[in-house]
mmCIF file of C-alpha atoms in Angstrom:
data_model
loop_
_atom_site.group_PDB
_atom_site.id
_atom_site.type_symbol
_atom_site.label_atom_id
_atom_site.label_comp_id
_atom_site.label_asym_id
_atom_site.label_seq_id
_atom_site.Cartn_x
_atom_site.Cartn_y
_atom_site.Cartn_z
ATOM 1 C CA VAL C 961 -72.398 -76.528 63.054
ATOM 2 C CA ASP C 962 -73.263 -78.600 59.993
ATOM 3 C CA THR C 963 -76.670 -77.260 59.037
ATOM 4 C CA LEU C 964 -78.753 -78.859 56.355
ATOM 5 C CA GLY C 965 -78.416 -75.773 54.163
ATOM 6 C CA ARG C 966 -74.638 -75.636 54.481
ATOM 7 C CA GLU C 967 -74.345 -79.342 53.688
ATOM 8 C CA LEU C 968 -76.715 -79.044 50.721
ATOM 9 C CA TYR C 969 -74.678 -76.157 49.324
ATOM 10 C CA GLY C 970 -71.473 -78.194 49.683
ATOM 11 C CA TYR C 971 -73.173 -81.253 48.189
ATOM 12 C CA TYR C 972 -73.917 -79.366 44.984
ATOM 13 C CA ARG C 973 -70.645 -77.469 44.794
ATOM 14 C CA ASP C 974 -68.476 -80.532 45.530
ATOM 15 C CA ARG C 975 -70.150 -82.289 42.606
ATOM 16 C CA HIS C 976 -69.888 -79.210 40.359
ATOM 17 C CA LEU C 977 -73.665 -79.054 40.061
ATOM 18 C CA PRO C 978 -75.684 -75.850 39.815
ATOM 19 C CA LEU C 979 -77.869 -75.004 42.778
ATOM 20 C CA PRO C 980 -81.630 -75.200 42.270
ATOM 21 C CA GLY C 981 -82.692 -72.100 40.409
ATOM 22 C CA GLU C 982 -79.315 -71.563 38.749
ATOM 23 C CA PRO C 983 -78.994 -72.088 34.977
ATOM 24 C CA LYS C 984 -78.922 -75.766 33.956
ATOM 25 C CA SER C 985 -79.947 -76.920 37.427
ATOM 26 C CA PHE C 986 -82.144 -79.898 38.068
ATOM 27 C CA SER C 987 -85.748 -79.286 39.023
ATOM 28 C CA GLU C 988 -86.341 -78.361 42.643
ATOM 29 C CA LEU C 989 -88.238 -81.652 42.822
ATOM 30 C CA ILE C 990 -84.898 -83.489 42.969
ATOM 31 C CA VAL C 991 -83.796 -81.577 46.082
ATOM 32 C CA GLY C 992 -85.750 -83.945 48.350
ATOM 33 C CA HIS C 993 -83.798 -86.873 46.923
ATOM 34 C CA ASP C 994 -80.511 -85.049 47.465
ATOM 35 C CA LEU C 995 -81.508 -84.241 51.040
ATOM 36 C CA VAL C 996 -82.253 -87.918 51.628
ATOM 37 C CA HIS C 997 -78.641 -88.630 50.633
ATOM 38 C CA LEU C 998 -77.413 -86.017 53.115
ATOM 39 C CA LEU C 999 -79.639 -87.037 56.000
ATOM 40 C CA SER C 1000 -79.184 -90.774 55.559
ATOM 41 C CA GLY C 1001 -75.461 -90.616 54.842
ATOM 42 C CA ILE C 1002 -75.872 -92.854 51.795
ATOM 43 C CA ASP C 1003 -73.288 -92.218 49.067
ATOM 44 C CA THR C 1004 -74.095 -90.982 45.561
ATOM 45 C CA ASP C 1005 -72.145 -93.636 43.660
ATOM 46 C CA MET C 1006 -74.122 -96.192 41.625
ATOM 47 C CA SER C 1007 -74.503 -98.611 44.516
ATOM 48 C CA GLY C 1008 -75.485 -95.714 46.768
ATOM 49 C CA GLU C 1009 -78.184 -94.582 44.353
ATOM 50 C CA ILE C 1010 -79.757 -98.025 44.541
ATOM 51 C CA THR C 1011 -79.384 -98.062 48.321
ATOM 52 C CA VAL C 1012 -80.911 -94.603 48.786
ATOM 53 C CA ALA C 1013 -83.822 -95.663 46.595
ATOM 54 C CA GLY C 1014 -84.360 -98.549 49.020
ATOM 55 C CA PHE C 1015 -84.496 -96.005 51.831
ATOM 56 C CA GLU C 1016 -86.982 -93.937 49.820
ATOM 57 C CA ALA C 1017 -89.118 -97.019 49.146
ATOM 58 C CA GLY C 1018 -89.340 -97.640 52.881
ATOM 59 C CA MET C 1019 -89.993 -93.982 53.672
ATOM 60 C CA SER C 1020 -92.537 -93.300 50.924
ATOM 61 C CA ARG C 1021 -96.190 -93.519 51.775
ATOM 62 C CA SER C 1022 -97.012 -94.226 48.143
ATOM 63 C CA GLU C 1023 -95.841 -96.519 45.359
ATOM 64 C CA PHE C 1024 -93.506 -93.757 44.146
ATOM 65 C CA GLY C 1025 -90.671 -95.030 46.339
ATOM 66 C CA PHE C 1026 -90.802 -98.472 44.773
ATOM 67 C CA GLU C 1027 -90.919 -96.914 41.300
ATOM 68 C CA LEU C 1028 -87.687 -95.066 42.096
ATOM 69 C CA LEU C 1029 -86.121 -98.294 43.347
ATOM 70 C CA LEU C 1030 -87.019 -100.136 40.148
ATOM 71 C CA GLU C 1031 -85.649 -97.299 38.005
ATOM 72 C CA VAL C 1032 -82.242 -97.239 39.676
ATOM 73 C CA ILE C 1033 -81.970 -101.028 39.589
ATOM 74 C CA LEU C 1034 -82.639 -100.871 35.851
ATOM 75 C CA ASP C 1035 -80.055 -98.082 35.442
ATOM 76 C CA PHE C 1036 -77.261 -99.047 37.803
ATOM 77 C CA HIS C 1037 -77.574 -102.811 38.191
ATOM 78 C CA LEU C 1038 -78.888 -103.947 34.816
ATOM 79 C CA GLY C 1039 -77.379 -101.094 32.756
ATOM 80 C CA LEU C 1040 -80.536 -100.345 30.763
ATOM 81 C CA LYS C 1041 -80.326 -96.507 30.533
ATOM 82 C CA PHE C 1042 -83.866 -96.312 31.843
ATOM 83 C CA THR C 1043 -83.780 -92.866 33.482
ATOM 84 C CA THR C 1044 -80.202 -91.652 33.107
ATOM 85 C CA MET C 1045 -81.101 -89.584 30.011
ATOM 86 C CA GLY C 1046 -77.517 -89.677 28.826
ATOM 87 C CA ILE C 1047 -76.479 -87.503 31.774
ATOM 88 C CA LEU C 1048 -75.284 -90.319 34.027
ATOM 89 C CA GLU C 1049 -73.386 -93.446 33.181
ATOM 90 C CA VAL C 1050 -75.207 -96.715 33.632
ATOM 91 C CA GLY C 1051 -73.763 -99.491 35.734
ATOM 92 C CA HIS C 1052 -73.784 -103.240 36.057
ATOM 93 C CA ASN C 1053 -74.013 -105.372 39.178
ATOM 94 C CA GLN C 1054 -74.110 -102.417 41.578
ATOM 95 C CA LEU C 1055 -76.886 -103.775 43.804
ATOM 96 C CA ASN C 1056 -75.771 -104.488 47.382
ATOM 97 C CA PRO C 1057 -78.752 -106.445 48.813
ATOM 98 C CA SER C 1058 -77.604 -106.123 52.433
ATOM 99 C CA ALA C 1059 -77.204 -102.333 52.230
ATOM 100 C CA LEU C 1060 -80.483 -102.039 50.323
ATOM 101 C CA MET C 1061 -82.448 -103.956 52.961
ATOM 102 C CA GLN C 1062 -80.781 -102.041 55.800
ATOM 103 C CA ALA C 1063 -81.689 -98.749 54.121
ATOM 104 C CA TYR C 1064 -85.256 -99.943 53.475
ATOM 105 C CA ALA C 1065 -85.637 -100.782 57.179
ATOM 106 C CA LYS C 1066 -84.328 -97.308 58.116
ATOM 107 C CA GLY C 1067 -86.778 -95.718 55.682
ATOM 108 C CA LEU C 1068 -89.648 -97.533 57.391
ATOM 109 C CA GLN C 1069 -88.675 -95.749 60.632
ATOM 110 C CA MET C 1070 -89.254 -92.319 59.105
ATOM 111 C CA GLN C 1071 -92.202 -90.390 60.486
ATOM 112 C CA PHE C 1072 -93.008 -88.819 57.121
ATOM 113 C CA ASP C 1073 -91.961 -88.812 53.496
ATOM 114 C CA LEU C 1074 -89.131 -86.409 52.646
ATOM 115 C CA LEU C 1075 -90.087 -86.744 48.972
ATOM 116 C CA ASP C 1076 -93.601 -85.494 49.662
ATOM 117 C CA PRO C 1077 -93.977 -82.095 47.940
ATOM 118 C CA ALA C 1078 -95.681 -80.877 51.118
ATOM 119 C CA TRP C 1079 -92.372 -81.172 53.043
ATOM 120 C CA ASP C 1080 -91.004 -77.642 53.295
ATOM 121 C CA PHE C 1081 -87.273 -78.364 53.296
ATOM 122 C CA LYS C 1082 -86.539 -74.632 53.134
ATOM 123 C CA ALA C 1083 -87.981 -74.248 56.619
ATOM 124 C CA VAL C 1084 -85.296 -76.543 58.094
ATOM 125 C CA LEU C 1085 -82.197 -75.524 56.112
ATOM 126 C CA ASP C 1086 -80.868 -73.688 59.166
ATOM 127 C CA GLN C 1087 -81.208 -76.775 61.396
ATOM 128 C CA PRO C 1088 -78.203 -78.924 62.333
ATOM 129 C CA ILE C 1089 -78.206 -82.246 60.507
ATOM 130 C CA ALA C 1090 -77.769 -84.144 63.793
ATOM 131 C CA HIS C 1091 -80.923 -82.495 65.150
ATOM 132 C CA LEU C 1092 -82.892 -83.329 61.998
ATOM 133 C CA ARG C 1093 -81.737 -86.954 62.085
ATOM 134 C CA GLN C 1094 -83.024 -87.189 65.618
ATOM 135 C CA SER C 1095 -86.320 -85.460 64.743
ATOM 136 C CA TYR C 1096 -86.834 -87.715 61.737
ATOM 137 C CA HIS C 1097 -85.873 -90.879 63.675
ATOM 138 C CA LEU C 1098 -82.723 -91.461 61.659
ATOM 139 C CA PRO C 1099 -79.729 -92.941 63.422
ATOM 140 C CA GLU C 1100 -76.274 -91.778 62.537
ATOM 141 C CA PRO C 1101 -75.271 -93.079 59.092
ATOM 142 C CA ALA C 1102 -74.076 -96.667 59.086
ATOM 143 C CA TYR C 1103 -74.597 -97.907 55.559
ATOM 144 C CA CYS C 1104 -72.382 -100.131 53.434
#
């Protein structure tokens, strides 16, 4: 069974990234964003980062989601090195409007904000991803 924890572990290891808490790892605050990738099925390439930010903008109950969307458009569509901090390459013309709007609509269907610090992702790491998608009102991934 593909549990959220197993998939998260593979997500980090497949990308040669340290797990949260390991040396040189990203802040645990980024885990919610990574889990959105896993649960939504949206890729982590430049276009996918813009698309997942659209999902987060729809899901977020605050302006934070739209701030994320603007940041990734600046980084991966306009190539401005806004938030990449020299760690990630910037991109040009990576915005897929159709995928972005589809993801935004899916984010609006969410019952709560997975980026909210109050969401205890650790409590659901043992849950199958298919079950969580159903609980969170996420259909199976079908993004461009």
